[in-house]
């Protein structure tokens, strides 16, 4: 079954047969998928009064394990954003009572960010809905296809230096 990207490729083949435009098939579909996935995830986050950024911070703290506390730098590395962006996220989350900043015992100048009970309860309510949304998004793929796709995407990320640690 042909899709929009196939039609774009056909047009380029007709107009510029001298170019190998096959990468457009992958990149075009990744771009379209990214937009569709983002829309679905935003809907899920909104049902819980969250956005991607706040979900990311709460989930990062929650998956860090007890005592669910990290430094802003550790959060920044996990979320791959600037320190200013982390500060803005933390200000909003702290105002909502979802995280609290406490002095860093190991470094008197720094702080640690800790998930509050309310923040833990919120992420624990939102996470199953988030995972269900991701399962729904990937429902057209069998387990083996998901594993192959994940491995292929990991290889591509690594080749571009985006796999992180």
Short mmCIF file of C-alpha atoms in Angstrom, two decimals:
data_model
loop_
_atom_site.label_atom_id
_atom_site.label_comp_id
_atom_site.label_asym_id
_atom_site.label_seq_id
_atom_site.Cartn_x
_atom_site.Cartn_y
_atom_site.Cartn_z
CA UNK A 1 0.00 0.00 0.00
CA UNK A 2 1.46 3.35 -1.02
CA UNK A 3 1.56 6.23 1.41
CA UNK A 4 2.25 9.95 1.12
CA UNK A 5 6.00 9.39 1.31
CA UNK A 6 5.86 6.90 -1.57
CA UNK A 7 4.14 9.56 -3.69
CA UNK A 8 6.83 12.11 -2.78
CA UNK A 9 9.55 9.63 -3.75
CA UNK A 10 7.83 8.91 -7.07
CA UNK A 11 7.68 12.64 -7.83
CA UNK A 12 11.38 13.08 -7.07
CA UNK A 13 12.28 10.04 -9.17
CA UNK A 14 10.40 11.62 -12.08
CA UNK A 15 11.90 15.07 -11.59
CA UNK A 16 15.44 14.13 -10.49
CA UNK A 17 16.20 10.56 -11.58
CA UNK A 18 19.89 11.35 -11.12
CA UNK A 19 19.48 11.50 -7.31
CA UNK A 20 19.09 8.60 -4.90
CA UNK A 21 16.26 9.98 -2.78
CA UNK A 22 15.69 6.73 -0.87
CA UNK A 23 16.76 8.32 2.46
CA UNK A 24 13.66 10.51 2.16
CA UNK A 25 11.58 7.35 2.59
CA UNK A 26 13.04 6.75 6.03
CA UNK A 27 13.44 10.33 7.19
CA UNK A 28 10.04 11.37 5.88
CA UNK A 29 8.31 8.53 7.70
CA UNK A 30 10.28 9.13 10.89
CA UNK A 31 9.27 12.79 10.77
CA UNK A 32 5.61 11.99 10.20
CA UNK A 33 5.67 9.31 12.91
CA UNK A 34 7.32 11.69 15.35
CA UNK A 35 4.53 14.22 14.89
CA UNK A 36 1.80 11.58 15.28
CA UNK A 37 3.45 10.03 18.34
CA UNK A 38 3.95 13.46 19.90
CA UNK A 39 0.25 14.25 19.46
CA UNK A 40 -0.81 10.99 21.11
CA UNK A 41 1.59 11.43 24.03
CA UNK A 42 0.51 15.05 24.57
CA UNK A 43 -3.10 13.88 24.87
CA UNK A 44 -2.11 11.30 27.46
CA UNK A 45 -0.02 13.77 29.46
CA UNK A 46 -2.81 16.37 29.36
CA UNK A 47 -5.25 13.92 30.97
CA UNK A 48 -2.97 14.05 34.00
CA UNK A 49 -2.28 17.79 33.94
CA UNK A 50 1.22 17.22 32.57
CA UNK A 51 3.24 18.02 29.49
CA UNK A 52 6.24 16.14 28.12
CA UNK A 53 8.73 18.22 30.11
CA UNK A 54 7.03 17.78 33.48
CA UNK A 55 6.41 14.10 32.83
CA UNK A 56 10.08 13.69 31.95
CA UNK A 57 11.30 15.23 35.21
CA UNK A 58 8.82 13.30 37.38
CA UNK A 59 9.54 10.02 35.57
CA UNK A 60 13.29 10.55 35.82
CA UNK A 61 13.05 11.08 39.57
CA UNK A 62 10.68 8.14 40.02
CA UNK A 63 12.82 5.69 38.08
CA UNK A 64 15.94 6.77 39.97
CA UNK A 65 14.69 4.72 42.93
CA UNK A 66 14.46 5.66 46.60
CA UNK A 67 14.88 8.31 47.85
CA UNK A 68 13.78 9.66 44.41
CA UNK A 69 16.29 12.49 44.60
CA UNK A 70 18.77 13.80 42.02
CA UNK A 71 20.86 16.89 41.49
CA UNK A 72 19.75 19.35 38.82
CA UNK A 73 22.82 18.31 36.80
CA UNK A 74 21.78 14.65 36.93
CA UNK A 75 18.30 15.66 35.79
CA UNK A 76 19.79 17.78 33.00
CA UNK A 77 21.86 14.85 31.73
CA UNK A 78 18.90 12.52 31.81
CA UNK A 79 16.60 14.96 30.04
CA UNK A 80 19.32 16.27 27.67
CA UNK A 81 18.29 19.89 28.10
CA UNK A 82 20.04 23.04 29.26
CA UNK A 83 20.34 23.97 32.91
CA UNK A 84 18.04 26.93 32.30
CA UNK A 85 15.34 24.61 30.96
CA UNK A 86 15.71 22.32 33.98
CA UNK A 87 15.45 25.32 36.31
CA UNK A 88 12.23 26.44 34.62
CA UNK A 89 10.75 22.95 34.84
CA UNK A 90 11.72 22.65 38.49
CA UNK A 91 10.26 26.05 39.36
CA UNK A 92 6.90 25.01 37.88
CA UNK A 93 6.95 21.58 39.50
CA UNK A 94 7.94 23.00 42.87
CA UNK A 95 5.13 25.58 42.68
CA UNK A 96 2.69 22.70 42.13
CA UNK A 97 4.12 20.79 45.10
CA UNK A 98 5.36 17.90 42.94
CA UNK A 99 9.06 18.28 43.74
CA UNK A 100 11.05 20.02 46.43
CA UNK A 101 14.59 21.30 46.48
CA UNK A 102 16.74 20.41 49.47
CA UNK A 103 20.35 21.27 50.29
CA UNK A 104 22.87 18.80 48.91
CA UNK A 105 24.55 17.22 51.93
CA UNK A 106 27.58 16.28 49.82
CA UNK A 107 27.98 19.79 48.42
CA UNK A 108 26.83 22.67 50.60
CA UNK A 109 26.51 24.96 47.57
CA UNK A 110 24.22 22.70 45.56
CA UNK A 111 20.72 21.33 45.87
CA UNK A 112 18.99 18.06 45.27
CA UNK A 113 15.58 17.74 43.71
CA UNK A 114 13.26 15.30 45.42
CA UNK A 115 9.94 13.87 44.33
CA UNK A 116 7.21 14.79 46.83
CA UNK A 117 4.46 12.36 47.81
CA UNK A 118 2.09 14.27 45.51
CA UNK A 119 4.62 14.07 42.66
CA UNK A 120 5.11 10.35 43.23
CA UNK A 121 1.37 9.73 43.26
CA UNK A 122 0.90 11.74 40.07
CA UNK A 123 3.62 9.95 38.12
CA UNK A 124 2.40 6.58 39.40
CA UNK A 125 -1.10 7.42 38.06
CA UNK A 126 0.16 8.79 34.74
CA UNK A 127 2.75 6.11 33.95
CA UNK A 128 0.34 3.20 33.28
CA UNK A 129 -1.68 5.46 30.95
CA UNK A 130 1.53 6.54 29.20
CA UNK A 131 2.67 2.95 28.71
CA UNK A 132 -0.79 1.96 27.44
CA UNK A 133 -0.60 4.79 24.89
CA UNK A 134 2.79 3.56 23.72
CA UNK A 135 1.45 0.00 23.40
CA UNK A 136 -1.47 1.33 21.35
CA UNK A 137 0.90 3.31 19.11
CA UNK A 138 2.95 0.18 18.43
CA UNK A 139 0.00 -2.23 18.17
CA UNK A 140 0.52 -2.78 14.44
CA UNK A 141 3.92 -4.36 15.16
CA UNK A 142 4.51 -7.79 16.62
CA UNK A 143 7.02 -8.35 19.40
CA UNK A 144 9.82 -9.38 17.05
CA UNK A 145 9.17 -6.38 14.79
CA UNK A 146 9.35 -4.05 17.81
CA UNK A 147 12.66 -5.56 18.87
CA UNK A 148 14.07 -5.25 15.35
CA UNK A 149 12.87 -1.67 15.02
CA UNK A 150 14.31 -0.75 18.43
CA UNK A 151 17.66 -2.29 17.49
CA UNK A 152 17.70 -0.51 14.13
CA UNK A 153 16.85 2.83 15.70
CA UNK A 154 19.51 2.29 18.39
CA UNK A 155 22.11 1.68 15.66
CA UNK A 156 21.07 4.88 13.88
CA UNK A 157 21.15 6.89 17.11
CA UNK A 158 24.59 5.55 17.97
CA UNK A 159 25.91 6.40 14.52
CA UNK A 160 24.78 10.00 15.01
CA UNK A 161 26.12 10.24 18.57
CA UNK A 162 22.64 10.48 20.07
CA UNK A 163 22.40 7.24 22.01
CA UNK A 164 23.62 8.83 25.25
CA UNK A 165 24.71 6.85 28.22
#
